[in-house]
XYZ file of C-alpha atoms in Angstrom:
732
model
C 21.211 -129.284 29.288
C 19.388 -128.581 26.047
C 18.838 -125.072 24.742
C 16.054 -125.328 22.187
C 13.690 -122.463 23.031
C 14.560 -118.767 23.395
C 15.847 -117.838 26.823
C 13.504 -116.316 29.389
C 14.328 -114.524 32.623
C 17.028 -116.384 34.543
C 19.642 -115.694 37.255
C 22.031 -114.055 34.770
C 19.516 -111.241 34.264
C 20.249 -109.888 37.746
C 23.417 -108.395 36.208
C 25.209 -107.993 39.511
C 28.465 -109.271 37.977
C 27.719 -110.079 34.335
C 27.609 -106.969 32.178
C 30.018 -105.054 34.399
C 33.375 -103.776 33.130
C 35.779 -106.122 34.890
C 39.558 -106.220 34.870
C 40.939 -109.522 33.648
C 41.604 -111.847 36.541
C 44.645 -113.262 34.732
C 46.032 -109.787 34.118
C 48.416 -109.666 37.116
C 49.978 -112.999 36.109
C 50.584 -111.834 32.557
C 51.870 -108.385 33.432
C 54.296 -109.796 36.002
C 55.571 -112.578 33.759
C 54.300 -115.363 36.002
C 51.693 -116.850 33.648
C 53.146 -120.146 32.421
C 52.910 -120.320 28.641
C 53.660 -123.542 26.782
C 57.405 -123.064 26.478
C 57.719 -122.012 30.131
C 56.430 -125.155 31.844
C 59.761 -125.683 33.602
C 58.300 -127.185 36.762
C 56.184 -129.680 34.834
C 59.127 -130.855 32.709
C 62.311 -129.995 34.633
C 64.652 -132.220 32.619
C 63.522 -131.062 29.195
C 65.916 -130.863 26.262
C 65.582 -128.762 23.127
C 64.429 -129.451 19.589
C 65.207 -127.298 16.559
C 63.309 -127.768 13.304
C 65.011 -127.778 9.925
C 62.730 -126.467 7.172
C 62.715 -127.529 3.530
C 64.774 -125.324 1.216
C 62.550 -126.006 -1.806
C 58.803 -125.465 -2.317
C 58.054 -128.701 -4.174
C 59.933 -131.866 -5.004
C 61.566 -134.813 -3.266
C 64.200 -135.396 -0.642
C 66.854 -137.510 -2.355
C 69.093 -137.896 0.669
C 69.748 -136.537 4.161
C 73.261 -136.616 5.615
C 73.088 -136.469 9.410
C 76.680 -137.464 10.181
C 78.040 -134.066 11.143
C 74.884 -133.017 12.961
C 74.737 -136.250 14.968
C 78.355 -135.812 16.070
C 77.879 -132.210 17.162
C 78.202 -131.350 20.872
C 75.155 -132.117 22.989
C 73.094 -133.793 20.249
C 70.810 -136.529 21.562
C 68.891 -137.503 18.445
C 67.531 -136.438 15.086
C 64.082 -137.281 13.716
C 63.396 -137.417 9.980
C 60.826 -139.243 7.890
C 63.176 -142.249 7.904
C 62.726 -142.917 11.633
C 59.512 -141.067 12.493
C 57.193 -143.956 11.734
C 53.903 -143.692 9.907
C 52.229 -140.280 10.259
C 48.703 -139.282 9.282
C 47.330 -135.765 8.812
C 45.012 -133.923 11.180
C 41.304 -133.298 10.871
C 41.511 -129.497 10.783
C 44.895 -128.606 9.334
C 45.671 -130.995 6.495
C 49.310 -130.234 5.641
C 51.818 -132.934 6.612
C 53.916 -132.003 9.625
C 57.033 -133.751 8.300
C 58.278 -133.896 4.717
C 59.609 -137.077 3.199
C 60.169 -138.213 0.667
C 57.863 -135.630 -0.942
C 58.197 -131.931 -0.099
C 54.852 -130.148 -0.259
C 55.842 -126.547 0.475
C 58.751 -124.351 1.443
C 59.912 -124.641 5.072
C 57.931 -127.831 5.619
C 59.848 -129.609 8.368
C 62.403 -132.125 7.094
C 64.084 -132.862 10.442
C 64.193 -131.974 14.109
C 67.516 -131.961 15.920
C 67.451 -132.581 19.697
C 70.236 -131.462 22.030
C 70.879 -130.607 25.658
C 70.650 -126.861 25.014
C 68.831 -124.701 22.525
C 72.102 -123.316 21.200
C 73.499 -126.802 20.621
C 70.342 -127.892 18.798
C 70.396 -124.772 16.626
C 74.079 -125.156 15.776
C 73.695 -128.833 14.905
C 70.661 -128.114 12.736
C 72.911 -126.057 10.455
C 74.947 -129.219 9.853
C 72.062 -131.278 8.452
C 72.716 -131.763 4.743
C 69.674 -132.349 2.555
C 69.819 -133.056 -1.189
C 66.610 -132.283 -3.066
C 65.144 -132.986 -6.478
C 63.081 -129.926 -7.255
C 59.906 -130.196 -9.335
C 57.710 -127.558 -10.915
C 55.044 -126.013 -8.713
C 52.137 -123.585 -8.882
C 52.521 -120.380 -6.878
C 50.603 -117.703 -8.788
C 46.884 -117.337 -7.993
C 46.214 -115.031 -10.928
C 47.751 -117.530 -13.344
C 45.862 -120.418 -11.731
C 42.500 -118.642 -11.731
C 41.556 -119.628 -15.268
C 43.625 -122.784 -15.579
C 43.308 -126.496 -14.988
C 44.634 -125.914 -11.479
C 41.111 -124.951 -10.404
C 39.603 -127.750 -8.371
C 36.055 -128.920 -9.183
C 33.483 -126.698 -7.519
C 31.397 -128.224 -4.756
C 27.678 -127.443 -4.354
C 28.245 -125.703 -1.015
C 30.600 -123.242 -2.709
C 27.827 -121.600 -4.717
C 24.448 -120.008 -4.063
C 21.742 -118.713 -6.366
C 18.421 -116.976 -5.798
C 16.247 -115.733 -8.655
C 17.729 -114.790 -12.023
C 20.919 -112.864 -11.320
C 22.140 -112.644 -14.915
C 18.806 -111.360 -16.190
C 18.309 -108.867 -13.372
C 21.853 -107.528 -13.674
C 21.491 -107.067 -17.419
C 18.208 -105.214 -16.935
C 19.359 -102.989 -14.045
C 19.332 -99.235 -14.564
C 22.633 -98.705 -12.749
C 25.353 -101.350 -12.551
C 28.810 -101.953 -11.117
C 31.193 -104.687 -12.253
C 34.563 -104.499 -10.515
C 37.447 -106.707 -9.447
C 39.312 -106.562 -6.125
C 42.287 -108.418 -4.703
C 43.463 -109.188 -1.198
C 46.917 -110.657 -0.499
C 47.991 -113.546 1.684
C 48.064 -112.584 5.369
C 50.008 -113.954 8.346
C 48.621 -114.345 11.859
C 51.808 -112.825 13.322
C 50.734 -113.547 16.890
C 53.069 -112.519 19.703
C 53.749 -116.015 21.056
C 55.291 -118.364 18.493
C 54.018 -121.905 18.111
C 55.535 -123.839 21.009
C 55.229 -127.253 22.670
C 56.839 -129.341 25.382
C 56.217 -133.061 24.883
C 56.810 -135.838 27.410
C 56.079 -139.562 27.361
C 55.339 -141.876 30.273
C 55.103 -145.314 28.743
C 52.347 -145.057 26.130
C 50.984 -141.840 27.631
C 51.808 -138.549 25.934
C 51.544 -135.110 27.563
C 51.714 -131.958 25.475
C 52.059 -128.522 27.009
C 51.231 -126.571 23.893
C 49.870 -123.335 22.453
C 46.504 -124.332 21.005
C 43.094 -122.714 20.657
C 40.848 -125.788 20.668
C 42.038 -128.483 23.043
C 39.419 -131.012 21.943
C 40.449 -130.634 18.305
C 44.085 -131.007 19.316
C 43.373 -134.207 21.217
C 41.592 -135.660 18.190
C 44.258 -134.564 15.712
C 47.431 -135.571 17.538
C 45.932 -139.009 18.201
C 45.050 -139.320 14.502
C 48.465 -138.132 13.309
C 50.429 -140.428 15.629
C 48.016 -143.357 15.341
C 47.270 -143.641 19.057
C 44.225 -143.607 21.305
C 42.933 -140.221 22.419
C 42.735 -141.590 25.934
C 46.536 -141.771 25.992
C 46.998 -138.059 25.265
C 46.931 -135.224 27.777
C 47.005 -131.625 26.498
C 47.695 -128.681 28.784
C 47.278 -125.102 27.531
C 46.462 -122.679 30.363
C 47.784 -119.571 28.587
C 48.141 -118.817 24.876
C 49.815 -115.673 23.593
C 47.493 -114.977 20.686
C 46.301 -117.228 17.913
C 43.869 -115.533 15.491
C 43.087 -118.959 13.998
C 46.743 -119.878 13.521
C 46.798 -122.198 16.547
C 43.442 -123.843 15.988
C 44.737 -127.373 16.331
C 47.937 -129.432 16.053
C 50.828 -128.152 13.941
C 54.425 -129.218 13.372
C 55.784 -128.024 16.730
C 53.564 -130.465 18.642
C 54.015 -133.397 16.247
C 57.793 -133.097 16.085
C 58.145 -132.484 19.816
C 56.212 -135.713 20.441
C 58.309 -137.690 17.960
C 61.560 -136.298 19.341
C 60.597 -136.939 22.962
C 59.756 -140.537 22.114
C 63.121 -141.008 20.419
C 65.363 -139.499 23.117
C 63.323 -140.635 26.128
C 63.146 -137.175 27.680
C 60.762 -134.224 27.491
C 61.518 -132.058 24.445
C 60.848 -128.340 24.054
C 60.156 -126.980 20.581
C 59.340 -123.477 19.480
C 59.139 -122.484 15.849
C 61.709 -119.822 15.088
C 59.883 -116.728 13.868
C 61.384 -116.904 10.387
C 60.054 -120.465 9.997
C 56.492 -119.742 11.143
C 55.332 -117.840 8.068
C 56.005 -120.680 5.608
C 55.807 -123.666 7.956
C 52.352 -123.025 9.418
C 49.144 -121.569 7.978
C 47.974 -118.202 6.701
C 44.963 -116.385 5.269
C 44.696 -117.056 1.532
C 44.922 -114.335 -1.061
C 41.745 -113.701 -3.064
C 40.678 -112.371 -6.422
C 37.101 -111.177 -6.196
C 34.560 -109.956 -8.716
C 31.491 -108.100 -7.506
C 28.523 -107.102 -9.631
C 25.666 -104.991 -8.321
C 22.586 -103.807 -10.194
C 20.122 -101.279 -8.818
C 17.207 -99.052 -9.710
C 17.918 -95.349 -10.154
C 16.335 -94.847 -6.739
C 19.034 -97.034 -5.220
C 17.282 -100.347 -4.553
C 19.548 -103.303 -5.247
C 17.925 -105.702 -7.705
C 20.910 -107.954 -8.432
C 24.038 -108.743 -6.443
C 26.731 -111.233 -7.404
C 30.022 -112.078 -5.750
C 32.661 -114.481 -7.067
C 35.935 -115.256 -5.322
C 39.015 -117.245 -6.265
C 41.634 -118.387 -3.751
C 44.429 -120.934 -3.696
C 45.373 -123.659 -1.240
C 47.580 -126.658 -0.661
C 44.381 -128.429 0.348
C 40.859 -127.976 -0.962
C 39.439 -125.383 1.435
C 38.478 -122.076 -0.223
C 38.575 -118.701 1.483
C 34.827 -118.118 1.891
C 34.926 -114.458 0.904
C 31.355 -114.453 -0.427
C 29.906 -115.058 3.056
C 29.006 -111.425 3.850
C 27.337 -110.875 0.477
C 24.986 -113.768 1.182
C 23.626 -112.160 4.352
C 24.212 -108.405 4.473
C 21.951 -106.640 1.957
C 18.567 -107.135 0.326
C 18.227 -107.955 -3.360
C 15.840 -110.341 -5.040
C 18.318 -111.799 -7.531
C 21.558 -113.143 -6.096
C 24.560 -115.262 -6.968
C 27.779 -116.239 -5.212
C 30.575 -118.596 -6.268
C 33.750 -119.784 -4.589
C 36.555 -121.461 -6.511
C 39.842 -122.778 -5.180
C 43.001 -123.471 -7.143
C 45.702 -125.897 -6.091
C 48.825 -123.939 -5.113
C 52.062 -125.328 -3.737
C 52.322 -122.629 -1.106
C 51.904 -123.363 2.628
C 48.428 -124.347 3.744
C 45.801 -121.610 3.866
C 43.328 -121.868 6.711
C 41.389 -119.872 9.272
C 42.465 -116.381 10.289
C 40.409 -113.924 12.307
C 36.948 -113.671 10.675
C 37.695 -116.093 7.817
C 35.444 -115.261 4.895
C 33.975 -112.050 6.239
C 37.264 -110.186 6.701
C 38.562 -110.492 3.102
C 35.069 -110.582 1.626
C 34.088 -107.263 3.140
C 37.380 -105.751 1.990
C 35.832 -106.020 -1.473
C 32.079 -105.832 -0.869
C 32.166 -102.644 1.158
C 34.292 -100.811 -1.413
C 31.823 -101.961 -4.069
C 28.928 -100.596 -2.001
C 30.676 -97.222 -1.816
C 31.342 -97.214 -5.547
C 27.693 -98.040 -6.209
C 26.518 -95.290 -3.870
C 28.637 -92.791 -5.802
C 27.174 -93.955 -9.120
C 23.697 -93.463 -7.674
C 24.638 -90.082 -6.163
C 23.588 -91.394 -2.745
C 25.282 -91.001 0.598
C 27.068 -94.299 1.455
C 25.217 -94.613 4.772
C 21.863 -93.841 3.161
C 22.475 -96.395 0.386
C 23.175 -99.133 2.895
C 20.140 -98.241 5.001
C 17.968 -98.281 1.879
C 19.024 -101.881 1.234
C 18.748 -103.208 4.768
C 16.836 -106.433 5.343
C 15.315 -107.966 8.448
C 15.231 -111.453 6.939
C 17.951 -113.669 5.513
C 17.980 -112.551 1.865
C 18.628 -116.110 0.663
C 15.937 -117.567 2.953
C 13.219 -114.935 3.427
C 11.287 -117.228 5.795
C 14.149 -116.925 8.275
C 14.178 -113.649 10.241
C 17.279 -112.292 11.910
C 17.248 -113.022 15.618
C 18.476 -109.457 16.151
C 19.652 -107.041 13.478
C 20.443 -103.480 14.510
C 22.722 -102.612 11.610
C 20.707 -99.514 10.702
C 20.873 -98.341 14.300
C 24.652 -98.899 14.276
C 25.039 -96.808 11.141
C 22.780 -93.979 12.283
C 24.383 -93.677 15.701
C 27.862 -93.965 14.225
C 27.153 -91.252 11.671
C 25.898 -88.959 14.405
C 28.778 -89.567 16.809
C 31.471 -89.396 14.120
C 30.248 -86.206 12.484
C 29.475 -87.893 9.174
C 27.483 -84.856 8.052
C 30.815 -83.024 7.719
C 31.957 -85.423 4.992
C 32.457 -83.867 1.582
C 30.805 -85.995 -1.092
C 33.282 -84.739 -3.696
C 36.644 -86.504 -3.248
C 39.816 -84.507 -2.539
C 37.761 -81.502 -1.427
C 39.074 -81.111 2.136
C 42.587 -80.087 3.172
C 44.391 -79.583 6.433
C 47.717 -78.018 5.554
C 49.647 -80.560 3.490
C 47.123 -83.299 4.277
C 44.203 -84.367 2.131
C 41.491 -85.394 4.593
C 38.739 -87.934 3.982
C 36.016 -89.844 5.793
C 34.985 -93.403 5.046
C 32.643 -96.009 6.468
C 31.689 -99.630 6.045
C 29.218 -102.066 7.513
C 30.447 -105.102 9.406
C 28.903 -108.535 9.892
C 30.143 -111.747 11.471
C 28.230 -114.873 12.421
C 27.134 -115.649 15.972
C 27.434 -119.450 16.158
C 27.277 -121.533 19.313
C 28.603 -125.060 19.852
C 28.334 -127.672 22.565
C 30.416 -126.757 25.603
C 30.828 -128.486 28.955
C 32.115 -127.437 32.370
C 32.506 -128.682 35.927
C 31.790 -126.419 38.899
C 32.839 -127.242 42.465
C 31.809 -125.629 45.731
C 34.585 -126.140 48.279
C 34.472 -126.029 52.086
C 36.273 -122.692 52.052
C 33.469 -121.206 49.986
C 35.594 -121.098 46.839
C 33.809 -121.893 43.578
C 36.099 -123.656 41.103
C 35.257 -123.768 37.402
C 36.993 -126.340 35.204
C 36.711 -126.646 31.428
C 39.191 -127.210 28.620
C 38.129 -123.864 27.115
C 41.166 -121.708 26.328
C 42.068 -118.065 26.855
C 44.125 -116.778 23.926
C 44.281 -113.276 25.357
C 40.554 -112.699 24.914
C 39.391 -112.738 28.537
C 37.881 -116.229 28.878
C 39.061 -116.578 32.483
C 37.166 -113.470 33.482
C 33.837 -114.010 31.714
C 33.607 -117.586 32.990
C 34.277 -116.321 36.511
C 31.606 -113.648 36.057
C 29.109 -116.289 34.914
C 29.747 -118.556 37.899
C 29.701 -115.648 40.356
C 26.362 -114.441 38.998
C 24.789 -117.888 39.059
C 25.911 -118.735 42.603
C 25.565 -115.301 44.179
C 29.192 -114.860 45.211
C 31.869 -112.285 44.502
C 34.539 -112.716 41.855
C 37.082 -113.112 44.647
C 35.376 -116.399 45.531
C 35.741 -117.900 42.040
C 38.756 -119.761 40.634
C 38.788 -120.686 36.936
C 40.984 -123.465 35.544
C 41.250 -123.745 31.766
C 42.995 -125.484 28.918
C 43.396 -129.016 30.248
C 42.069 -131.988 28.283
C 41.277 -133.757 31.550
C 38.603 -131.143 32.197
C 35.173 -131.298 30.495
C 35.390 -130.405 26.816
C 34.528 -126.773 26.200
C 33.954 -124.833 23.030
C 37.520 -123.693 22.513
C 38.555 -120.355 21.049
C 37.653 -119.747 17.416
C 34.933 -118.786 14.995
C 33.546 -116.160 17.410
C 31.724 -118.981 19.214
C 33.927 -119.260 22.305
C 32.434 -116.694 24.664
C 28.742 -117.428 24.128
C 29.273 -121.196 24.121
C 31.667 -121.601 27.049
C 29.680 -119.313 29.361
C 26.569 -121.323 28.501
C 28.407 -124.493 29.513
C 29.270 -122.950 32.880
C 25.646 -121.822 33.211
C 24.464 -125.417 32.668
C 26.846 -126.786 35.306
C 25.796 -124.049 37.742
C 22.106 -124.866 37.258
C 22.864 -128.422 38.282
C 24.983 -127.254 41.242
C 22.228 -124.876 42.376
C 19.837 -127.832 42.475
C 22.274 -129.819 44.627
C 22.661 -126.897 47.039
C 18.906 -126.438 47.267
C 18.446 -130.140 47.973
C 21.049 -130.023 50.753
C 19.334 -127.038 52.346
C 15.832 -128.446 51.964
C 14.715 -125.736 49.546
C 12.605 -126.014 46.399
C 15.159 -125.647 43.592
C 12.585 -123.920 41.377
C 12.204 -121.030 43.838
C 15.756 -120.671 45.076
C 17.727 -117.428 44.788
C 21.478 -117.114 45.262
C 22.755 -113.684 46.288
C 25.392 -112.147 48.558
C 26.697 -115.526 49.657
C 23.258 -116.669 50.819
C 20.528 -118.920 49.470
C 16.917 -117.771 49.732
C 13.622 -119.533 49.069
C 10.073 -119.149 50.361
C 10.999 -116.465 52.881
C 13.893 -118.506 54.298
C 17.550 -117.553 54.000
C 20.683 -119.528 54.809
C 24.400 -119.051 54.146
C 25.641 -120.837 51.051
C 28.314 -122.512 53.182
C 25.600 -124.361 55.133
C 25.203 -126.599 52.092
C 28.710 -127.934 52.727
C 28.015 -129.458 56.149
C 27.896 -132.910 54.565
C 30.870 -132.302 52.273
C 31.829 -130.451 49.144
C 29.575 -130.341 46.106
C 30.305 -130.481 42.416
C 28.282 -130.646 39.232
C 29.148 -131.172 35.599
C 27.026 -130.518 32.549
C 27.157 -129.403 28.941
C 25.021 -126.980 26.990
C 23.718 -128.487 23.783
C 21.604 -126.757 21.169
C 18.433 -127.410 19.237
C 17.338 -125.906 15.941
C 17.157 -122.193 16.783
C 20.082 -121.499 14.439
C 17.983 -122.978 11.621
C 14.943 -120.891 12.523
C 16.793 -117.587 12.920
C 19.680 -115.907 11.125
C 22.098 -115.269 13.997
C 24.728 -112.614 13.296
C 26.612 -109.728 14.874
C 26.707 -106.317 13.205
C 28.830 -103.193 13.220
C 29.289 -99.862 11.496
C 32.861 -98.644 11.126
C 33.815 -95.003 10.562
C 37.328 -93.767 9.770
C 39.047 -90.451 9.107
C 42.380 -90.433 7.284
C 44.912 -87.880 6.194
C 46.962 -88.412 3.031
C 50.087 -86.356 2.415
C 49.424 -84.459 -0.815
C 53.065 -84.715 -1.871
C 54.220 -88.135 -0.701
C 51.011 -90.181 -0.533
C 51.720 -91.162 3.092
C 48.481 -92.332 4.745
C 47.724 -91.603 8.387
C 44.623 -92.830 10.158
C 43.353 -89.988 12.356
C 40.417 -91.503 14.207
C 38.244 -94.612 14.169
C 34.807 -95.498 15.537
C 33.022 -98.844 15.714
C 29.369 -99.095 16.724
C 28.493 -102.728 17.431
C 25.364 -104.787 18.034
C 26.402 -108.138 19.482
C 23.910 -109.290 22.074
C 24.517 -108.856 25.797
C 28.079 -107.760 26.470
C 29.323 -109.935 29.331
C 32.409 -107.832 30.086
C 32.388 -104.435 28.346
C 36.050 -103.821 29.161
C 37.236 -107.040 27.531
C 34.784 -106.682 24.647
C 36.054 -103.186 23.883
C 39.605 -104.553 23.823
C 38.525 -107.239 21.378
C 36.935 -104.698 19.046
C 39.878 -102.285 19.062
C 42.197 -105.245 18.494
C 40.152 -106.154 15.427
C 40.153 -102.531 14.260
C 43.940 -102.487 14.576
C 44.274 -105.679 12.534
C 41.929 -104.119 10.006
C 44.253 -101.138 9.728
C 47.117 -103.514 9.039
C 45.137 -105.342 6.370
C 44.201 -102.064 4.707
C 47.552 -100.322 4.649
C 50.513 -102.653 5.047
C 50.037 -106.394 5.545
C 51.019 -108.618 2.622
C 52.843 -111.925 2.441
C 54.808 -111.354 -0.740
C 55.002 -114.473 -2.919
C 58.145 -115.173 -4.896
C 56.346 -116.752 -7.834
C 59.543 -118.288 -9.201
C 61.024 -119.686 -5.987
C 57.621 -120.497 -4.456
C 57.615 -119.051 -0.954
C 56.648 -116.055 1.158
C 59.639 -113.740 0.968
C 58.981 -111.498 3.971
C 58.843 -114.313 6.503
C 59.706 -112.439 9.686
C 58.433 -109.462 11.678
C 60.987 -107.161 10.063
C 59.565 -107.743 6.585
C 55.925 -108.525 7.374
C 54.676 -105.175 8.561
C 51.941 -104.905 11.175
C 50.615 -101.768 12.880
C 52.570 -100.255 15.750
C 51.445 -97.690 18.313
C 52.291 -94.746 16.051
C 50.007 -96.102 13.314
C 46.906 -96.244 15.489
C 45.042 -93.101 16.578
C 42.209 -92.680 19.047
C 39.697 -95.512 18.730
C 36.130 -95.371 20.032
C 33.805 -98.335 20.521
C 30.077 -98.148 21.255
C 27.953 -101.210 22.010
C 24.222 -100.957 21.427
C 22.002 -102.180 24.227
C 20.938 -105.611 22.995
C 20.072 -109.068 24.224
C 19.465 -112.033 21.944
C 17.470 -114.800 23.668
C 17.895 -117.175 20.698
C 21.658 -117.573 21.234
C 21.810 -119.011 24.743
C 20.870 -118.413 28.366
C 23.224 -115.428 28.690
C 21.640 -113.855 25.580
C 25.170 -112.905 24.539
C 27.197 -113.263 21.351
C 30.897 -113.283 20.610
C 32.699 -110.149 19.433
C 36.240 -111.391 18.811
C 36.008 -111.254 15.009
C 33.410 -108.532 14.436
C 35.986 -105.811 15.080
C 38.019 -106.556 11.937
C 35.069 -107.154 9.608
C 34.612 -104.105 7.376
C 37.454 -101.984 8.782
C 39.862 -102.260 5.806
C 37.121 -101.127 3.413
C 36.205 -98.191 5.665
C 39.853 -97.101 5.473
C 39.946 -97.645 1.700
C 36.794 -95.567 1.301
C 38.282 -92.806 3.457
C 41.442 -92.771 1.318
C 39.284 -92.427 -1.794
C 37.302 -89.599 -0.218
C 40.557 -87.849 0.668
C 42.309 -88.277 -2.681
C 39.887 -89.324 -5.395
C 42.101 -92.379 -6.007
C 40.204 -95.672 -5.851
C 42.529 -98.551 -4.900
C 40.991 -102.003 -5.334
C 44.129 -104.025 -4.693
C 45.168 -104.284 -1.056
C 47.242 -103.167 0.737
C 46.779 -99.464 -0.036
C 50.382 -98.333 -0.197
C 51.607 -94.927 -1.277
C 53.025 -96.230 -4.568
C 49.443 -96.944 -5.653
C 48.480 -93.320 -4.953
C 51.442 -91.201 -6.053
C 50.823 -91.031 -9.792
C 47.155 -90.161 -9.315
C 47.144 -87.625 -6.477
C 45.663 -84.178 -7.121
C 48.112 -81.592 -8.389
C 49.912 -79.674 -5.662
C 48.748 -76.081 -5.364
């Protein structure tokens, strides 16, 4: 099915099931511990043995020798895989770091071996007996040092944008800001570690694995191992969080496959938590420079954003993305540069680009508002745009950012904010309010599904779309129930299997809108088959309450099954609407903080997000997604930082004891409001994703609130008390 014109009225618009707050249909399985995650597929692989990965002890250099004698002789050991017996390995198409070191070591904790034994404890004990001798070589680990050095890779055209004469307009502006901001490396720190069970049957490989995009995984494991995709089967029904860190194939899957092939039995591998932070991927640190020029009345005339990041590969952190789309301004410039660093690979993490970019941009907007003596909300409203500022011929499909800000200001009590910093106290606490805008793209991608109508009246939906804790099972069930006029209790959804039609996968905030559209397409085809069976005109048919109606006639849906079960398969593909319209989601974030006047301790007191993101398919799940993003934003603002040892070349705090993330006590009451919106340019459901909007802008809102409370402007995240103490107002 091709979607190339804006959606008109269709069966989804009945909103009998879609649009209703619905408990997750997979919730009982997860809360009772009966959902089978990758490492728990005991029935599928009952004779599995255990693999334990040995990580490199140096960040860069060569393996001179590996002594496996003691490890091989240890109790229970069945085999050991290293680069010497692994065979030729390629790299994937998404993640580009090599899964197995040898002879070169590319980064710290890159796998150098996997030890396989009958039990996990035996594999772990034997892994300590692997003796590796290295020849260390010099590496680059310091982004600030690399920023202006030969380590910068040549810039590509896509990494820069220019409209008008930025330099001239900035020089001529009446009021200007030129400031630098930094964000550190971040870890995904998802609850479920990377895990895989691999089993071979002849030349056929099955992976039960934790992965966000099954289709990408199929492509990448086949490429890495040099085998046909048709010989790979991936199963991933449940994933315990990903945030971009499980986008495709990583070392757990590659090494499990290699080990299973060597020992001739299924092999279970999970990355030990302390290995994950340096073995897998992360969000890259950035150094950002933002320049804004404006008239004295507050109209932006020039806006420039430059960002530097480092990577083992060549992919930059696209932190300039929000500046290219969020505010008006005739003269514009953005530049991305990436330096080669010998740290682990940097890649996608929740809202890549927008999340770190807005950490800088939305502080800069507050600083500019203060220079202009304008309220921060008013300044942003003054510079709103209803067209893509880089392509004025392209209107936004829907843009209710101003409405988000106005409603948020009203609901949050923004009029109580003191413009003068450090002017409000509550006992020992300095109290401040802050806000920031949020933006994240609303892309859609091809997504397919199969829908079956069984003799028992059960509708079964099958697609390799994944549910990483986001609620995919439920929204796909809602879509099918709405389209076929049945209750949710009559719908079964099966996900995460590469033998199902290829769905969108989970990532980039495209999963929900794309995968539901794929189910819609399959249901349209199934509706036509039902109508044909019943002798109805498919163009007039209505499905409701378990019945099919057309032209004054009504028959039970089950009557269509008299000649046997029905099934239909289709994919939703897209035309050029994304080229004709700027398709984005928007939010306004408001935060109140308290800062201890003596110690600098920061406490978030309340948070509000007002979001405009198309039709909300399941308000309950969508709210959870937004508050999850807000919580991650709090972590990014106040505590999260992968600390780089710039001499030894690795992330020092590589476990959940040292890498701090928010806990319940850190997070106060959170409110979420969704504006009433439909966007017919996105797809037949007129819905957009929300999974990454919730984090975009939140750290800056917190930073702005801390400034309002204390008068201390921190431009280097995270905002920790040591950055406040020397500058806090004098105690009374």
